mmCIF file of C-alpha atoms in Angstrom:
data_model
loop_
_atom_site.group_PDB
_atom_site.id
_atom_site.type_symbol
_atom_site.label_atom_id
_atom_site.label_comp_id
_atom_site.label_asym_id
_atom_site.label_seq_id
_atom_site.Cartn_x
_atom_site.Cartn_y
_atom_site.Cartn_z
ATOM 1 C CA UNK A 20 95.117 117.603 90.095
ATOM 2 C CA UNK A 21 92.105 119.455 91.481
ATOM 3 C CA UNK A 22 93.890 123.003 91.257
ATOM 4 C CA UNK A 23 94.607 122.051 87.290
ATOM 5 C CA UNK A 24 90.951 121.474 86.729
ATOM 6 C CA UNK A 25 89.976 124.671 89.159
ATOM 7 C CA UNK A 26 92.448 126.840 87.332
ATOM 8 C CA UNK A 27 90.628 125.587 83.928
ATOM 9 C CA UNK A 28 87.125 126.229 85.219
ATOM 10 C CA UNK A 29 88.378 129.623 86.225
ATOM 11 C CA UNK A 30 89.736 130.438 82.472
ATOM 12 C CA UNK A 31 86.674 129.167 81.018
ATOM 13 C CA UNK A 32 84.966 132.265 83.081
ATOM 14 C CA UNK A 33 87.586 134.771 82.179
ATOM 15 C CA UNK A 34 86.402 133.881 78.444
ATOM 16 C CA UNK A 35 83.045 134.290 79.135
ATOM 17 C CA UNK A 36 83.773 137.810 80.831
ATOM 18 C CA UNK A 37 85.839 138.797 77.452
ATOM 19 C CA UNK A 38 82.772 137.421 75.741
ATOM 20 C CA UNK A 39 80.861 139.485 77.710
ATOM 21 C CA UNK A 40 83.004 142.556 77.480
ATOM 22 C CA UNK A 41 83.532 141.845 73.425
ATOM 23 C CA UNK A 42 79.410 141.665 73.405
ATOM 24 C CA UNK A 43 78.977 145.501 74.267
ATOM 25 C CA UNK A 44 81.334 146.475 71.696
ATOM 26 C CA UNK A 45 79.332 144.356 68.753
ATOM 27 C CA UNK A 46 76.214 145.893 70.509
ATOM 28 C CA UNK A 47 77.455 149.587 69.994
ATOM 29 C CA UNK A 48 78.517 149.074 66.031
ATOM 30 C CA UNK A 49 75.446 147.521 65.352
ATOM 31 C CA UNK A 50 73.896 150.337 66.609
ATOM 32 C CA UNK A 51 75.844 152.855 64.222
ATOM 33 C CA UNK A 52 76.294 150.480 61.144
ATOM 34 C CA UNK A 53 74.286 148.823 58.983
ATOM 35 C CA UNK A 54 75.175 144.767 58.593
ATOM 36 C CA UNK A 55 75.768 145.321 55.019
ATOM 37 C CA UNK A 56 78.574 147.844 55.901
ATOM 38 C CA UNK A 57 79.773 145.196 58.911
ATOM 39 C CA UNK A 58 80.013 142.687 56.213
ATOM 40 C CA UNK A 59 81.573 144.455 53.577
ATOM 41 C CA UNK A 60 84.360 146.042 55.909
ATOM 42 C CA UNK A 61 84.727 142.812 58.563
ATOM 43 C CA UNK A 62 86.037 140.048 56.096
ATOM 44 C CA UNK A 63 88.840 138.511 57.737
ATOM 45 C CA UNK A 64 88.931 136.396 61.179
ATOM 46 C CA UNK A 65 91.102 139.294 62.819
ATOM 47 C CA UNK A 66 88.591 141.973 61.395
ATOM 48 C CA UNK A 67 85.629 140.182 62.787
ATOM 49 C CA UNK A 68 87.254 139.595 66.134
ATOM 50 C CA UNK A 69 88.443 143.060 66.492
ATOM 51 C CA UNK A 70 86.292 145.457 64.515
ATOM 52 C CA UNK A 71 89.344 146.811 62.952
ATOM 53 C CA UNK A 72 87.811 148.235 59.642
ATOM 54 C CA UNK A 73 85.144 150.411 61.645
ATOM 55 C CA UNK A 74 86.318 151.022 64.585
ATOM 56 C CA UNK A 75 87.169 154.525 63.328
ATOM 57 C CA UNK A 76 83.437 155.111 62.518
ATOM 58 C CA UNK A 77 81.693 153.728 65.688
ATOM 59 C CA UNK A 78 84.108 155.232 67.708
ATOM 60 C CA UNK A 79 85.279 152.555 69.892
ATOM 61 C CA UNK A 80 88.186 154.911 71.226
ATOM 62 C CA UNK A 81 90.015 153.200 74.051
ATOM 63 C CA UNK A 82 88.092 150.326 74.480
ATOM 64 C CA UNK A 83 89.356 149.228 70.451
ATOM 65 C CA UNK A 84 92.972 148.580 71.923
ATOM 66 C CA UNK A 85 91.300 147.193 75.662
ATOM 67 C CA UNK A 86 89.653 144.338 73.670
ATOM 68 C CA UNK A 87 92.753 143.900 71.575
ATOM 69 C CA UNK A 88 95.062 143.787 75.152
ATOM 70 C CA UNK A 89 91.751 142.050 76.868
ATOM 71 C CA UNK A 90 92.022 138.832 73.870
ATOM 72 C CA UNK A 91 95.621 138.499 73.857
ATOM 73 C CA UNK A 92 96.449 138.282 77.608
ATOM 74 C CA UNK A 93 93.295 136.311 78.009
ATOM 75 C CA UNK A 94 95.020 134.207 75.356
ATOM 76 C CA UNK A 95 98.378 133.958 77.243
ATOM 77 C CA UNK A 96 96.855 133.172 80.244
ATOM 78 C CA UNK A 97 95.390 130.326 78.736
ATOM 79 C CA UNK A 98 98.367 128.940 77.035
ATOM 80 C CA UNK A 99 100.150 129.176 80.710
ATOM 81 C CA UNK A 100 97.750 126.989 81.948
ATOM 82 C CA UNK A 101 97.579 124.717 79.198
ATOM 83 C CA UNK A 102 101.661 124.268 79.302
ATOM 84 C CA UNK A 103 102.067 124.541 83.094
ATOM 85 C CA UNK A 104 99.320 124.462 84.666
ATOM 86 C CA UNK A 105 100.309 120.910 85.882
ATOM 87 C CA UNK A 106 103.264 121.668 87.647
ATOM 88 C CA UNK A 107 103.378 121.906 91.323
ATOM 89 C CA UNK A 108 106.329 124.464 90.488
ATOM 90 C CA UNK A 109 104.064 127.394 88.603
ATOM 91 C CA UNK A 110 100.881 126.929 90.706
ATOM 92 C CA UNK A 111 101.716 129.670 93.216
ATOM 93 C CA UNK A 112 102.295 132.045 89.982
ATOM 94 C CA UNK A 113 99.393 130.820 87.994
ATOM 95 C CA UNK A 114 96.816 130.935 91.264
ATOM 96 C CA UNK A 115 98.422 134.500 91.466
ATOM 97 C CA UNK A 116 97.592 135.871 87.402
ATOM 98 C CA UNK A 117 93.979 134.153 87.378
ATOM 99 C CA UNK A 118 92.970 135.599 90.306
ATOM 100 C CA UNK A 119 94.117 139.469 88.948
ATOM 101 C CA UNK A 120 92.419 138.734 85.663
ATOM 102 C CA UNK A 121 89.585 137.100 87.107
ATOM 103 C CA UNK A 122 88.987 140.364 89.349
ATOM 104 C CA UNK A 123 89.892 142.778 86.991
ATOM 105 C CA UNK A 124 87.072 140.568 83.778
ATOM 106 C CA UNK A 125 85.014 139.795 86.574
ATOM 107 C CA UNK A 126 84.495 143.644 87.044
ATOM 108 C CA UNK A 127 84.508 144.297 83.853
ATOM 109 C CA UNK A 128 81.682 142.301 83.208
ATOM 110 C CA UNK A 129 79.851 143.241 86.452
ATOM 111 C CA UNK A 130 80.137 146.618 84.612
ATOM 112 C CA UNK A 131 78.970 145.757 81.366
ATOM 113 C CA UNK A 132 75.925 143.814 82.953
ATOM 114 C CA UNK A 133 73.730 146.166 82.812
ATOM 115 C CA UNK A 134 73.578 146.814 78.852
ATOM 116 C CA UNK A 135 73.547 142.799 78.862
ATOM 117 C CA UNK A 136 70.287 142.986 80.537
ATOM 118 C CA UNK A 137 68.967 146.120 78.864
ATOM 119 C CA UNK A 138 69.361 144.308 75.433
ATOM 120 C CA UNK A 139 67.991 140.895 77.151
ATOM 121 C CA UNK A 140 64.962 142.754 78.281
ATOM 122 C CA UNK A 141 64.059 144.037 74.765
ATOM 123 C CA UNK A 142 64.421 140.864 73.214
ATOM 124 C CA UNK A 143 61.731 139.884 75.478
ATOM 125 C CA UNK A 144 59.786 142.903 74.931
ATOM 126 C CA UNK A 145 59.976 143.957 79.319
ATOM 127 C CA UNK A 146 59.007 147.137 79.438
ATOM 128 C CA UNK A 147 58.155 147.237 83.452
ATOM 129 C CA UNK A 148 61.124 148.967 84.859
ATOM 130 C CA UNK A 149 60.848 147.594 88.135
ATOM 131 C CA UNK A 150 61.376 144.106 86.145
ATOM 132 C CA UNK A 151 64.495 145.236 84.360
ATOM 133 C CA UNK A 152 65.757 146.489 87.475
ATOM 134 C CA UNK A 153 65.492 143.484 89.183
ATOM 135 C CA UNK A 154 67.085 141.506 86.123
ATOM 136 C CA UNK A 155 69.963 143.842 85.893
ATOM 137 C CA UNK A 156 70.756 143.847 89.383
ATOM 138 C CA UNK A 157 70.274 139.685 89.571
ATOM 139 C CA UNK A 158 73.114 139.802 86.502
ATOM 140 C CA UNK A 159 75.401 142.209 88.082
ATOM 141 C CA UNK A 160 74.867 139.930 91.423
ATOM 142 C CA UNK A 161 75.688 136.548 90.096
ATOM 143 C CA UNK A 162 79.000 138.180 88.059
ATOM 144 C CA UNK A 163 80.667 139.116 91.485
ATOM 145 C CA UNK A 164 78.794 135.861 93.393
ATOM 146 C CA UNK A 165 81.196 134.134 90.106
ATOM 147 C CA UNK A 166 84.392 136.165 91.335
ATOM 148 C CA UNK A 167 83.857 135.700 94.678
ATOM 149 C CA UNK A 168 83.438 132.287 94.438
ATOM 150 C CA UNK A 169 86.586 131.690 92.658
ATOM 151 C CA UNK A 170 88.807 133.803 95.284
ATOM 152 C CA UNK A 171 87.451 131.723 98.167
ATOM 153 C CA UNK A 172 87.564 128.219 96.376
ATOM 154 C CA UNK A 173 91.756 129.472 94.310
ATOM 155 C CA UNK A 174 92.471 131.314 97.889
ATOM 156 C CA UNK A 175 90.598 128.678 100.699
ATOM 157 C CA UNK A 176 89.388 125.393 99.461
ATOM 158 C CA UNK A 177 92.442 124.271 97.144
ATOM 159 C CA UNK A 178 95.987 124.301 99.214
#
């Protein structure tokens, strides 16, 4: 029972590295288009999720089809533990898939920490570098303190 509610804990994470990963692209086509143009183009759920309509002007490039393949096997993943999670049977094979997708978001998101905290840092109007610095490097910190965590509590703690 505690490996079911682990695994969970750990998908709830590998959504909030997607988030985190899906942030940067919203970040970079509000930086080329206007909202108005956002809003006209991005009218469906699928648009707005994906950025189909501009992609081709903000020039996602590769990182259009690694959000699409990002969502969808983040999906998956989450329907396997939702359907068999609780058997003894597919824990072995489940423990094995979160932990690769929890490295490979996890450092994903370690890499996208840094434009996290750049845009955190002008909300709050920090201009002292030596500030920023310290923020960015406290984010990228606590996103691989996150996947280290879950390897040695999956990998140690949990038989």
């Amino acid at each position: 029972m505690y490996f079911y509610f682990g695994e969970i804990a750990a998908l709830a994470v590998c959504w909030l590295f997607y988030c985190e990963f899906r942030w940067v692209l919203e970040r970079k086509m509000h930086k080329v288009c206007s909202n108005e143009f956002i809003s006209k183009r991005c009218v469906t759920f699928s648009d707005k999720l994906f950025f189909t309509p501009v992609s081709g002007k903000v020039n996602f490039g590769l990182l259009y089809y690694i959000n699409i393949v990002m969502f969808f096997a983040v999906l998956i993943l989450s329907l396997l533990h939702l359907i068999l999670g609780w058997s003894t049977w597919f824990q072995p094979f489940i423990r094995i898939v979160t932990t690769v997708f929890m490295i490979i978001l996890g450092f994903t998101g370690a890499a996208c920490s840094a434009g996290s905290s750049d845009e955190i840092c002008t909300e709050r109007n920090i201009a002292d570098k030596k500030q920023i610095r310290m923020i960015q490097i406290g984010v990228f910190a606590s996103e691989i303190i996150v996947v280290l965590m879950y390897l040695y509590i999956a990998w140690v703690y949990i038989p």
